[in-house]
Coordinates of C-alpha atoms in Angstrom, one line a residue:
Chain A
M1 CA 0.7 59.7 -21.6
A2 CA -2.1 59.5 -23.8
Y3 CA -5.4 59.0 -22.2
E4 CA -6.9 55.6 -21.7
L5 CA -10.1 53.8 -20.4
S6 CA -9.6 51.5 -18.1
A7 CA -9.8 47.6 -19.0
E8 CA -13.0 46.8 -17.7
N9 CA -14.5 50.0 -19.7
Q10 CA -12.4 48.8 -22.9
Q11 CA -14.2 45.7 -22.9
R12 CA -17.5 47.3 -22.6
V13 CA -16.9 49.3 -25.5
K14 CA -16.1 46.1 -27.7
E15 CA -19.4 44.7 -26.0
V16 CA -21.4 47.6 -27.0
A17 CA -19.7 47.7 -30.5
A18 CA -21.0 43.9 -31.3
R19 CA -24.8 45.5 -31.2
Y20 CA -24.8 47.3 -34.2
P21 CA -24.1 46.2 -38.0
H22 CA -20.8 48.3 -38.0
N23 CA -18.5 49.9 -35.3
M24 CA -19.2 53.5 -36.6
S25 CA -22.6 53.2 -34.9
A26 CA -20.3 52.3 -31.4
I27 CA -19.0 56.0 -31.8
L28 CA -21.5 57.7 -29.7
P29 CA -21.9 54.9 -26.9
A30 CA -18.3 54.7 -26.6
L31 CA -18.0 58.3 -26.3
H32 CA -20.4 58.1 -23.2
I33 CA -18.8 55.5 -21.6
V34 CA -15.8 57.8 -21.8
F35 CA -17.7 60.6 -20.3
A36 CA -19.3 58.5 -17.4
E37 CA -15.2 57.5 -16.5
R38 CA -13.8 60.8 -16.9
G39 CA -16.5 63.7 -17.2
W40 CA -15.1 65.3 -20.5
I41 CA -13.5 64.3 -23.9
D42 CA -10.4 66.0 -25.2
R43 CA -8.5 65.2 -28.8
E44 CA -6.5 62.3 -27.0
A45 CA -10.1 60.7 -25.8
C46 CA -11.3 60.5 -29.4
D47 CA -8.2 59.3 -30.4
H48 CA -8.5 56.4 -28.2
V49 CA -11.9 55.8 -28.9
A50 CA -11.2 55.3 -32.8
E51 CA -8.3 52.9 -32.3
L52 CA -10.7 50.8 -29.9
L53 CA -13.6 51.0 -32.4
D54 CA -10.9 50.7 -35.4
V55 CA -12.8 53.5 -37.4
P56 CA -10.6 56.7 -38.6
P57 CA -10.2 59.1 -36.3
I58 CA -11.9 61.8 -38.5
H59 CA -15.2 60.3 -37.8
V60 CA -15.1 60.3 -33.8
Y61 CA -13.9 64.3 -34.4
E62 CA -17.1 64.5 -36.7
A63 CA -19.2 63.3 -34.1
M64 CA -17.6 65.1 -31.3
T65 CA -17.8 68.3 -32.9
F66 CA -21.5 68.1 -33.8
Y67 CA -23.0 66.9 -30.4
T68 CA -22.7 69.3 -27.7
Y69 CA -23.6 67.1 -24.6
F70 CA -19.8 66.0 -24.1
P71 CA -17.9 69.1 -22.5
R72 CA -14.4 69.3 -24.0
K73 CA -13.2 70.8 -20.7
P74 CA -13.1 69.7 -17.1
V75 CA -16.6 71.0 -15.7
G76 CA -16.2 70.9 -12.0
K77 CA -17.6 68.4 -9.5
Y78 CA -21.2 69.9 -10.1
H79 CA -21.8 70.8 -13.7
I80 CA -25.2 72.9 -13.8
Q81 CA -26.8 72.7 -16.9
L82 CA -29.7 75.2 -16.6
C83 CA -32.4 75.3 -19.1
H84 CA -33.1 78.6 -20.9
N85 CA -35.4 77.7 -23.2
I86 CA -39.0 79.0 -23.9
A87 CA -41.0 77.4 -20.8
C88 CA -37.9 78.3 -18.2
N89 CA -37.8 81.4 -19.6
L90 CA -41.4 82.1 -19.2
R91 CA -41.3 80.8 -15.6
G92 CA -38.2 82.8 -14.7
A93 CA -35.0 80.9 -15.5
E94 CA -32.9 84.1 -16.0
N95 CA -33.4 85.4 -12.3
L96 CA -31.6 82.5 -11.3
I97 CA -29.0 82.7 -13.6
E98 CA -28.4 86.1 -12.0
Y99 CA -28.9 84.8 -8.6
M100 CA -26.2 82.4 -8.9
R101 CA -23.9 84.7 -10.3
D102 CA -24.4 87.5 -8.1
K103 CA -24.8 85.4 -4.6
H104 CA -22.6 82.4 -5.5
G105 CA -20.1 83.8 -8.3
I106 CA -21.0 81.0 -10.3
E107 CA -20.6 82.6 -13.8
E108 CA -21.7 81.2 -17.2
D109 CA -19.2 78.8 -18.9
R110 CA -16.7 78.9 -16.2
V111 CA -15.7 76.9 -13.5
T112 CA -15.7 78.1 -10.0
G113 CA -12.1 78.6 -8.3
D114 CA -13.0 75.9 -5.9
G115 CA -13.4 73.6 -8.6
L116 CA -17.0 72.9 -7.7
F117 CA -19.2 74.4 -10.3
C118 CA -20.1 75.1 -13.6
L119 CA -23.2 76.8 -15.0
H120 CA -23.9 76.4 -18.7
R121 CA -27.1 77.7 -20.2
V122 CA -28.5 74.9 -22.6
E123 CA -31.4 74.3 -24.4
C124 CA -34.9 72.6 -23.5
L125 CA -33.9 69.7 -21.8
G126 CA -37.4 68.0 -21.9
A127 CA -39.0 68.6 -18.5
C128 CA -41.1 71.9 -19.3
G129 CA -43.7 70.7 -16.6
G130 CA -41.5 71.4 -13.8
A131 CA -40.0 74.8 -15.3
P132 CA -37.8 76.2 -14.5
M133 CA -35.5 73.3 -14.0
M134 CA -31.9 72.3 -14.4
Q135 CA -29.8 69.3 -14.9
V136 CA -26.8 68.6 -12.7
N137 CA -24.4 65.9 -13.7
D138 CA -27.0 63.2 -14.3
D139 CA -30.1 64.4 -12.3
Y140 CA -32.9 66.7 -13.1
Y141 CA -33.8 69.4 -11.0
E142 CA -37.6 70.9 -11.2
N143 CA -39.8 73.8 -10.1
L144 CA -36.9 75.8 -9.2
S145 CA -36.8 79.2 -7.3
P146 CA -33.9 81.3 -5.7
E147 CA -34.7 79.8 -2.4
K148 CA -34.2 75.9 -3.9
I149 CA -31.2 77.0 -5.4
E150 CA -29.5 78.4 -2.3
E151 CA -30.6 75.2 -0.4
L152 CA -29.2 72.9 -3.2
I153 CA -25.9 74.9 -3.7
E154 CA -25.5 75.2 0.1
G155 CA -26.1 71.6 0.5
W156 CA -23.4 70.6 -2.3
K157 CA -20.7 72.8 -1.2
R158 CA -21.3 70.9 2.2
E159 CA -20.9 67.6 0.5
A160 CA -17.9 68.6 -1.0
G161 CA -16.5 69.6 2.2
N162 CA -17.0 66.6 4.0
G163 CA -15.1 64.9 1.3
R164 CA -18.5 63.3 0.4
R165 CA -19.9 62.7 -2.9
Chain B
M1 CA -65.3 65.1 -14.9
A2 CA -61.4 65.5 -14.8
L3 CA -59.4 63.6 -17.4
E4 CA -58.3 60.2 -16.8
K5 CA -55.6 58.3 -18.4
I6 CA -56.7 55.6 -20.5
V7 CA -54.3 54.2 -23.1
F8 CA -51.2 55.1 -20.6
K9 CA -52.9 54.4 -17.5
G10 CA -49.8 52.7 -16.5
I11 CA -48.0 56.0 -16.0
D12 CA -50.2 56.7 -12.8
I13 CA -49.3 53.2 -11.3
P14 CA -47.1 53.0 -8.7
G15 CA -44.4 50.2 -9.3
R16 CA -45.0 49.9 -13.1
T17 CA -42.0 49.8 -13.9
E18 CA -41.2 46.5 -12.1
I19 CA -42.0 43.7 -14.7
S20 CA -43.9 41.9 -12.3
V21 CA -46.5 45.0 -12.0
Y22 CA -46.8 45.3 -15.9
E23 CA -47.3 41.6 -16.0
D24 CA -50.4 41.8 -13.4
G25 CA -51.7 44.5 -15.3
G26 CA -52.0 42.0 -18.4
G27 CA -48.6 43.1 -19.5
Y28 CA -46.9 41.3 -22.2
A29 CA -50.0 39.2 -22.7
Q30 CA -50.4 40.5 -26.2
W31 CA -46.8 39.6 -27.1
K32 CA -46.9 36.0 -26.0
R33 CA -50.2 35.9 -27.6
V34 CA -49.1 36.8 -31.0
L35 CA -46.0 34.4 -30.7
S36 CA -47.9 31.3 -29.3
E37 CA -50.8 31.8 -31.8
K38 CA -48.2 32.7 -34.6
I39 CA -50.3 35.7 -35.8
E40 CA -49.5 37.0 -39.3
P41 CA -47.5 40.2 -39.3
N42 CA -49.9 41.5 -41.4
E43 CA -52.7 40.9 -39.4
L44 CA -50.9 43.5 -37.0
I45 CA -50.3 45.9 -39.3
E46 CA -53.8 45.9 -40.6
T47 CA -55.1 46.2 -36.9
V48 CA -52.8 49.1 -36.3
K49 CA -54.2 50.5 -39.5
A50 CA -57.7 50.3 -38.6
S51 CA -57.2 51.5 -35.3
G52 CA -56.2 55.0 -37.1
L53 CA -53.1 55.4 -34.9
R54 CA -51.0 58.4 -36.0
G55 CA -47.3 59.3 -35.2
R56 CA -47.4 61.2 -32.4
G57 CA -44.0 62.6 -32.7
G58 CA -45.1 65.6 -34.6
A59 CA -45.9 64.8 -38.3
G60 CA -48.8 62.5 -37.3
F61 CA -48.6 59.9 -40.0
P62 CA -50.6 56.8 -40.1
T63 CA -48.3 54.3 -38.2
G64 CA -50.2 51.3 -39.8
L65 CA -49.9 52.5 -43.0
K66 CA -45.8 53.5 -42.4
W67 CA -45.3 50.2 -41.4
S68 CA -46.6 48.7 -44.6
F69 CA -44.1 50.3 -46.5
V70 CA -41.5 48.0 -45.4
P71 CA -40.8 45.8 -48.8
A72 CA -41.8 42.1 -47.1
D73 CA -39.7 40.5 -49.8
S74 CA -36.6 42.5 -49.1
P75 CA -33.5 40.2 -48.4
K76 CA -31.9 42.9 -46.1
P77 CA -32.1 43.0 -42.4
K78 CA -35.2 45.0 -41.2
Y79 CA -34.8 47.5 -38.3
M80 CA -37.4 49.0 -35.9
L81 CA -35.9 52.4 -34.3
C82 CA -37.8 54.0 -31.4
N83 CA -37.6 57.8 -31.2
A84 CA -37.3 58.7 -27.6
D85 CA -35.0 61.8 -28.6
E86 CA -38.0 64.1 -27.3
S87 CA -36.5 67.7 -27.5
E88 CA -39.0 70.1 -28.8
P89 CA -39.5 72.8 -26.5
G90 CA -42.6 72.4 -24.8
T91 CA -43.0 68.4 -25.1
F92 CA -42.1 65.8 -22.2
K93 CA -44.7 63.2 -22.8
D94 CA -42.3 60.8 -23.9
R95 CA -40.3 61.1 -20.8
E96 CA -43.3 60.3 -18.6
I97 CA -43.8 57.0 -20.5
L98 CA -40.1 56.2 -20.6
E99 CA -39.5 56.6 -16.5
K100 CA -43.1 55.5 -15.6
D101 CA -43.9 53.1 -18.1
P102 CA -41.1 51.5 -19.9
H103 CA -42.4 48.1 -19.9
Q104 CA -45.5 49.1 -22.0
L105 CA -43.3 51.0 -24.5
L106 CA -40.8 47.7 -24.6
E107 CA -44.3 45.8 -25.3
G108 CA -44.7 48.2 -28.4
V109 CA -41.4 48.2 -29.7
L110 CA -41.3 44.1 -29.9
L111 CA -45.1 44.0 -31.3
G112 CA -43.8 46.7 -34.2
S113 CA -40.8 44.8 -34.6
Y114 CA -42.5 41.6 -35.1
A115 CA -44.9 42.9 -37.4
I116 CA -42.3 44.5 -39.7
G117 CA -40.1 41.6 -39.4
A118 CA -37.2 43.2 -37.7
N119 CA -35.0 41.2 -35.3
T120 CA -33.1 43.9 -33.9
A121 CA -34.7 47.2 -32.6
Y122 CA -32.6 50.3 -30.9
I123 CA -34.2 52.6 -28.8
Y124 CA -32.5 56.0 -29.4
L125 CA -32.8 58.2 -25.9
R126 CA -31.7 61.6 -26.0
G127 CA -28.8 61.9 -23.7
E128 CA -30.0 64.0 -20.8
F129 CA -32.4 61.5 -20.1
V130 CA -30.3 59.5 -17.7
K131 CA -33.3 58.1 -15.4
G132 CA -35.3 57.7 -18.3
W133 CA -32.4 55.4 -20.0
K134 CA -31.5 53.4 -16.8
M135 CA -35.6 52.6 -16.5
V136 CA -35.6 51.5 -20.3
E137 CA -32.4 49.4 -19.6
R138 CA -33.7 47.6 -16.4
A139 CA -36.9 47.0 -18.3
I140 CA -34.9 45.4 -21.0
A141 CA -32.8 43.1 -18.7
E142 CA -36.1 42.2 -16.9
A143 CA -37.7 41.1 -20.2
R144 CA -34.7 39.5 -21.3
E145 CA -34.7 37.3 -18.2
A146 CA -38.5 36.8 -18.7
G147 CA -37.6 35.0 -22.1
Y148 CA -39.3 37.8 -23.9
I149 CA -36.4 39.0 -25.4
G150 CA -33.7 37.0 -27.4
K151 CA -33.0 34.0 -29.5
N152 CA -36.0 32.0 -30.2
V153 CA -38.2 33.8 -28.1
L154 CA -40.8 31.6 -26.2
G155 CA -39.9 29.0 -28.8
S156 CA -41.8 30.7 -31.5
G157 CA -38.6 30.4 -33.8
F158 CA -38.5 34.6 -33.7
D159 CA -35.6 36.3 -32.9
I160 CA -35.2 39.8 -31.2
E161 CA -32.9 41.9 -29.4
V162 CA -33.4 45.2 -28.3
W163 CA -30.9 47.7 -27.4
T164 CA -30.7 51.2 -26.0
H165 CA -29.0 53.9 -28.1
R166 CA -28.2 57.4 -26.1
G167 CA -28.1 61.0 -28.4
A168 CA -26.0 63.6 -27.2
G169 CA -27.8 66.9 -27.1
A170 CA -28.6 67.4 -30.7
Y171 CA -32.2 68.3 -31.1
I172 CA -32.1 67.6 -34.9
C173 CA -31.4 63.9 -34.2
G174 CA -35.3 63.6 -33.4
E175 CA -35.8 63.9 -36.9
E176 CA -36.0 60.5 -38.3
T177 CA -33.3 60.8 -41.0
A178 CA -31.0 62.6 -38.8
M179 CA -31.6 60.0 -36.3
I180 CA -30.5 57.2 -38.4
N181 CA -27.4 59.2 -39.5
S182 CA -26.7 59.7 -35.8
L183 CA -27.2 55.9 -34.8
E184 CA -24.5 55.1 -37.8
G185 CA -22.0 57.2 -35.8
K186 CA -22.5 60.4 -38.2
R187 CA -23.2 63.6 -37.6
G188 CA -26.8 63.9 -37.4
E189 CA -27.8 65.7 -40.3
P190 CA -30.9 64.9 -42.2
R191 CA -30.9 63.1 -45.3
L192 CA -33.2 64.0 -48.6
K193 CA -36.1 61.8 -48.8
P194 CA -37.0 59.9 -50.8
P195 CA -35.9 57.2 -50.6
F196 CA -37.8 57.2 -47.2
P197 CA -36.1 55.3 -44.3
A198 CA -38.8 52.2 -44.7
V199 CA -37.3 51.3 -47.9
E200 CA -33.6 52.6 -47.3
G201 CA -32.7 53.5 -43.7
F202 CA -30.3 52.6 -41.2
Y203 CA -27.3 51.0 -43.0
K204 CA -29.8 51.1 -46.3
C205 CA -31.8 48.5 -44.9
P206 CA -35.3 49.1 -44.3
T207 CA -35.9 50.9 -41.1
I208 CA -39.4 52.2 -39.1
V209 CA -38.9 54.9 -36.9
N210 CA -41.7 55.5 -34.5
N211 CA -42.1 58.0 -31.5
V212 CA -42.5 56.7 -28.3
E213 CA -45.9 57.5 -27.5
T214 CA -47.3 55.7 -30.8
L215 CA -45.4 52.6 -29.9
A216 CA -46.6 52.7 -26.5
A217 CA -49.9 52.9 -27.5
V218 CA -49.6 49.7 -29.6
P219 CA -49.9 46.9 -27.1
K220 CA -53.4 48.6 -26.0
I221 CA -54.5 48.5 -29.6
V222 CA -53.6 44.9 -29.8
E223 CA -55.3 44.1 -26.7
N224 CA -58.4 45.2 -27.2
G225 CA -58.8 45.7 -30.9
P226 CA -59.2 48.5 -33.4
E227 CA -62.6 49.6 -32.6
W228 CA -62.3 50.0 -28.7
Y229 CA -59.3 52.7 -29.9
G230 CA -61.3 54.1 -32.3
Q231 CA -64.2 55.0 -29.6
W232 CA -62.4 58.3 -28.8
G233 CA -61.6 60.9 -31.2
T234 CA -63.2 62.2 -34.2
E235 CA -63.6 60.3 -37.6
K236 CA -59.9 61.4 -39.0
S237 CA -58.1 61.9 -35.4
K238 CA -58.8 58.6 -33.7
G239 CA -57.6 57.2 -30.2
T240 CA -56.1 59.8 -27.6
K241 CA -53.1 61.8 -27.3
L242 CA -50.8 63.0 -24.5
W243 CA -50.5 66.6 -24.1
S244 CA -47.9 68.2 -22.4
V245 CA -48.8 71.9 -21.0
C246 CA -46.4 74.1 -19.8
G247 CA -45.4 77.9 -19.7
H248 CA -47.9 80.2 -17.7
V249 CA -50.5 77.7 -16.9
A250 CA -51.9 76.9 -13.6
R251 CA -51.7 73.1 -13.5
P252 CA -48.7 72.2 -15.9
G253 CA -48.3 68.4 -16.3
V254 CA -49.0 65.6 -18.9
Y255 CA -53.0 64.9 -19.7
E256 CA -54.1 62.5 -21.7
V257 CA -56.8 63.4 -23.7
P258 CA -59.3 62.2 -26.4
L259 CA -59.0 63.6 -29.4
G260 CA -61.4 66.4 -30.3
Y261 CA -61.7 67.3 -26.9
P262 CA -62.9 71.3 -26.9
A263 CA -59.4 73.1 -26.5
Q264 CA -61.9 76.0 -24.2
K265 CA -63.0 73.1 -21.9
F266 CA -59.3 71.3 -21.6
F267 CA -57.7 75.0 -20.8
E268 CA -60.2 76.4 -18.4
E269 CA -61.5 73.1 -16.7
D270 CA -58.6 70.9 -16.7
L271 CA -55.7 73.2 -17.0
G272 CA -57.3 75.6 -14.3
G273 CA -56.6 78.8 -16.9
C274 CA -53.2 80.6 -16.7
W275 CA -51.1 80.9 -13.3
N276 CA -52.3 83.8 -10.9
G277 CA -55.6 83.9 -12.5
N278 CA -53.9 86.3 -15.3
K279 CA -55.5 86.5 -18.7
L280 CA -54.4 84.5 -21.4
K281 CA -52.6 86.1 -24.4
A282 CA -51.4 83.3 -26.8
V283 CA -50.6 79.7 -27.1
I284 CA -48.5 77.4 -29.3
P285 CA -50.4 74.2 -29.2
G286 CA -47.7 72.0 -30.8
G287 CA -44.5 72.2 -29.5
S288 CA -42.6 75.7 -29.9
S289 CA -42.2 74.6 -33.8
V290 CA -45.7 75.5 -34.7
F291 CA -47.9 78.5 -35.5
A292 CA -48.9 80.4 -32.4
M293 CA -52.7 80.8 -31.9
T294 CA -54.8 83.6 -30.3
P295 CA -57.3 83.1 -27.3
D296 CA -59.7 83.2 -29.9
E297 CA -58.6 80.8 -32.6
F298 CA -57.6 78.5 -29.6
F299 CA -60.9 78.8 -28.1
A300 CA -62.4 78.1 -31.3
C301 CA -60.9 74.9 -32.2
N302 CA -60.9 71.5 -30.9
L303 CA -57.8 69.3 -29.8
D304 CA -57.4 67.1 -33.0
Y305 CA -55.2 67.2 -36.1
E306 CA -57.8 68.5 -38.6
S307 CA -59.5 71.3 -36.1
I308 CA -56.2 72.8 -35.2
A309 CA -55.1 73.1 -38.7
E310 CA -58.4 74.6 -39.8
H311 CA -57.6 77.2 -36.8
G312 CA -54.2 78.3 -38.2
S313 CA -51.8 75.8 -36.2
M314 CA -50.8 72.3 -36.0
L315 CA -51.1 69.8 -33.3
G316 CA -47.6 68.8 -33.9
S317 CA -46.0 67.0 -31.0
G318 CA -48.7 68.2 -28.3
G319 CA -46.5 70.5 -26.3
M320 CA -48.9 73.2 -25.4
I321 CA -47.1 76.5 -24.3
I322 CA -49.3 79.1 -22.9
F323 CA -48.2 82.5 -23.0
D324 CA -50.4 84.9 -20.5
E325 CA -50.7 88.9 -20.5
T326 CA -47.1 89.4 -18.8
A327 CA -45.2 87.6 -21.8
C328 CA -43.5 89.9 -24.0
L329 CA -43.7 88.0 -27.5
V330 CA -40.3 89.7 -28.8
E331 CA -38.8 88.5 -25.9
A332 CA -40.2 84.9 -26.7
S333 CA -39.4 85.1 -29.8
T334 CA -35.4 85.8 -29.1
V335 CA -35.7 82.7 -27.3
I336 CA -36.9 80.9 -29.6
A337 CA -34.8 81.8 -32.3
H338 CA -31.9 81.2 -30.4
F339 CA -32.9 77.7 -29.9
Y340 CA -33.2 77.3 -33.6
A341 CA -29.9 78.9 -34.5
H342 CA -28.4 76.6 -32.0
E343 CA -29.7 73.4 -33.0
S344 CA -29.7 74.3 -36.9
C345 CA -27.2 71.2 -38.1
G346 CA -25.6 73.4 -40.5
Q347 CA -26.5 71.7 -43.7
C348 CA -28.5 73.6 -45.6
T349 CA -27.7 77.5 -46.2
P350 CA -31.2 79.1 -45.9
C351 CA -31.7 77.6 -42.2
R352 CA -27.6 77.6 -41.2
E353 CA -27.6 81.4 -42.0
G354 CA -31.1 82.2 -41.3
C355 CA -31.6 81.2 -38.0
G356 CA -28.3 83.3 -37.1
W357 CA -29.8 86.2 -39.0
V358 CA -33.3 86.1 -37.3
L359 CA -31.4 85.9 -33.9
R360 CA -29.0 89.0 -34.5
M361 CA -31.8 91.0 -35.8
F362 CA -34.2 90.3 -32.4
R363 CA -30.8 91.0 -30.3
D364 CA -30.8 94.2 -32.1
I365 CA -33.9 95.1 -31.2
E366 CA -34.1 94.0 -27.8
A367 CA -30.9 96.4 -27.3
G368 CA -32.7 99.1 -28.7
Q369 CA -30.8 99.4 -31.9
P370 CA -33.2 98.0 -34.6
Q371 CA -31.8 97.8 -38.6
P372 CA -34.1 100.1 -40.2
G373 CA -36.9 98.2 -41.8
A374 CA -36.3 95.7 -39.0
K375 CA -39.8 94.2 -39.5
D376 CA -40.2 93.9 -43.1
V377 CA -36.2 92.2 -43.2
L378 CA -37.1 89.6 -40.5
L379 CA -40.3 88.8 -42.5
D380 CA -38.4 88.5 -45.9
V381 CA -35.7 86.6 -44.2
M382 CA -37.9 84.1 -42.9
D383 CA -39.7 83.6 -46.2
Q384 CA -36.6 82.9 -47.9
I385 CA -35.9 80.3 -44.9
F386 CA -39.2 78.5 -45.5
G387 CA -39.6 75.3 -47.6
A388 CA -36.3 75.8 -48.8
T389 CA -34.6 72.9 -46.5
I390 CA -34.0 69.3 -46.4
C391 CA -35.9 68.8 -43.2
P392 CA -38.7 71.0 -41.1
L393 CA -35.9 72.9 -38.6
G394 CA -35.9 75.4 -41.0
D395 CA -39.6 76.2 -41.2
S396 CA -39.9 75.6 -37.4
I397 CA -38.5 78.8 -36.9
V398 CA -40.4 80.4 -38.9
M399 CA -43.7 79.2 -38.1
P400 CA -43.9 80.5 -34.4
I401 CA -42.0 83.6 -35.1
K402 CA -43.9 84.6 -38.0
S403 CA -47.4 83.9 -36.7
M404 CA -46.6 86.0 -33.5
M405 CA -45.4 88.9 -35.8
E406 CA -48.9 88.6 -38.0
K407 CA -50.9 88.0 -35.0
F408 CA -49.5 90.5 -33.0
P409 CA -48.0 93.2 -34.4
E410 CA -48.3 96.2 -32.6
E411 CA -45.9 94.5 -29.8
F412 CA -43.0 94.2 -32.5
E413 CA -43.5 97.4 -34.0
Y414 CA -43.6 99.1 -30.9
Y415 CA -40.5 96.9 -29.5
I416 CA -38.9 98.7 -32.7
R417 CA -40.1 101.8 -32.5
E418 CA -39.6 102.7 -28.9
G419 CA -36.9 100.2 -28.1
K420 CA -38.4 98.7 -25.7
S421 CA -41.1 96.5 -24.5
M422 CA -44.7 97.0 -24.7
V423 CA -45.7 94.6 -21.8
T424 CA -42.8 95.4 -19.5
G425 CA -42.2 98.8 -20.3
K426 CA -38.2 98.1 -20.1
T427 CA -35.6 96.7 -22.4
R428 CA -33.8 93.7 -21.8
L429 CA -30.5 95.4 -21.4
A430 CA -31.9 97.9 -18.6
Q431 CA -33.3 94.6 -16.7
L432 CA -29.6 93.3 -16.7
A433 CA -27.6 94.1 -13.9
Q434 CA -24.0 94.8 -15.7
P435 CA -24.8 95.1 -19.3
D436 CA -21.5 96.3 -20.0
K437 CA -19.8 93.0 -19.2
P438 CA -18.7 90.8 -22.2
E439 CA -20.4 87.3 -20.5
N440 CA -23.6 89.2 -20.6
W441 CA -23.9 89.6 -24.6
R442 CA -26.5 87.1 -24.8
R443 CA -28.9 89.9 -23.1
G444 CA -28.8 91.9 -25.4
E445 CA -25.2 93.0 -26.8
P446 CA -25.8 94.6 -30.1
F447 CA -24.5 92.9 -33.3
D448 CA -23.3 94.3 -36.7
Y449 CA -24.4 92.0 -39.4
P450 CA -23.9 90.0 -41.5
R451 CA -20.4 89.4 -40.0
E452 CA -17.7 87.2 -42.0
Q453 CA -16.9 85.3 -38.6
D454 CA -20.6 84.0 -38.0
Y455 CA -20.2 82.1 -41.1
K456 CA -17.5 80.5 -39.4
T457 CA -18.9 79.9 -36.2
S458 CA -22.7 79.1 -36.6
F459 CA -22.4 75.4 -37.3
K460 CA -23.8 73.2 -34.9
G461 CA -21.3 72.2 -32.1
L462 CA -19.2 75.4 -32.6
A463 CA -22.3 77.6 -32.6
H464 CA -22.5 77.6 -29.1
D465 CA -21.3 81.6 -29.0
L466 CA -21.9 83.6 -31.9
S467 CA -20.6 86.1 -30.8
R468 CA -17.2 85.5 -29.5
G469 CA -15.6 85.4 -32.8
P470 CA -14.1 82.0 -34.9
E471 CA -13.2 79.2 -33.2
P472 CA -10.7 76.7 -34.8
L473 CA -11.7 72.9 -34.6
F474 CA -10.0 72.0 -32.0
T475 CA -9.6 74.9 -29.7
K476 CA -11.8 73.3 -27.4
F477 CA -10.0 70.0 -27.4
E478 CA -6.5 71.5 -26.5
D479 CA -6.0 73.3 -23.1
E480 CA -6.6 77.1 -23.9

């Protein structure tokens, strides 16, 4: 069945669209709403957004293939986005990527077997003062070290094990 | 004497995100005064002009002058667009304002909108700043409830609506015309100028795009007058600037510094020098898109637009990146090249192809398999990117890398000649645990270039992975 937003969120898309002179402007906000509800966006979701906003689907595809923020496949419960740009690189971001791979089997661009983690390298997230840093789902984690990563990952594993989020 | 925040004092005040705390500190008083006294918009523009406030996003264009470009007699609606798409590597000053003092920004947005006659304002935040976005959203809701936003604000007859708009991970959308395209729902590709946005911007209507730091300074300038703001800084660079300092520095963070402050004093006394007491090797003073400076150049300059330019770099966004003696500048160049290759929007050929080319050449150098005459070829490719593109992103890869290659030539020559770093004595390949695994391609797997498939994959959004071959538009949409 084709993907559809919840009725409540469909209403929100319409409300947000009213803020702009043209529905085209609401494409990104609508994609953000889909992303918040579902965690990833595929072609069907793009078609749905196009239909809601009454814009040609090609405009949604164009936006979707330009911006890198929205995953196009499920990314696991904890989507780890580790900055590897200059400030984080200078303070040891590469070691953290190695650490996560070697100690926890979290490989780049892949969801772990238990469906919990997916690691992506990303460009500057604008928190260079706390380098090295990463974004996990919506939250920033700064001044990382292997010990801190260990603590966080163990915490998330426990959290997932208890069925809590 | 330690540096204290002046214009952005609010960042350090606890609870400042609440409207009551902001109002206790004199917040929204200027907005109320402007509306109740029916101050002429032109008077506001003149005040900001007289203060000497310049755009703090990177270009340094005088803010009041920019505002005055909006044609007052235009029948079209006018728009205020606040640029909170902070993604320049090394820059994290706007985030502090968004998360810790959103009301001061909001008051600046309101005053700016009033000055240019805009009834709608958008705050374009980068998508990753979820916390900042929530803070700004809350601030807007509080201000709306207090009657500072809406129709006929405080009975003045002036209508204003403020909305947030979230980006989605594209660095290029920090460029003002790209931001406008993005706000129109299009791909964030910069437009040719002229026409400038002040005349033809958002849906061809007059639009002013201002940085967060610029707008957040406006309420204080309106409150205290241009002379007050002009007491800091130099003749041409007035006021204060937020510097965000990162890299190999003892005390990274955001500092408000009067323009014209001596760089050496700032580095040694306020930043505490390099971390671990190491020696300074290089500084990129204004976000990764400007020229690198040697310690001698850096210590000789003062922190203002003119002095930094005189000593061979630019103030830019104020994102200062410190490299100590343990930093390998060849590896740093690779990281910088990767960023621009990834973030190029793909519109102009010199930038789209050139950034990827520079990146591949650096990867080869790091893998110990440089192209013959690599250094000259690199410089030649960069010369062909520079100045040949619609927006400054193409220039931005050239400035840091070329300046490093010119100011520290021996490091690059050594790496090319010996196949290993002069600083660490290793190649990146040797530092890697499993160099033969395909997923380690980013760390120095050799490339042959130019490859036909790169032409298909080097567009933004598909450029994630230049080495894995072409990717038809929708493979990522379907289940693989």
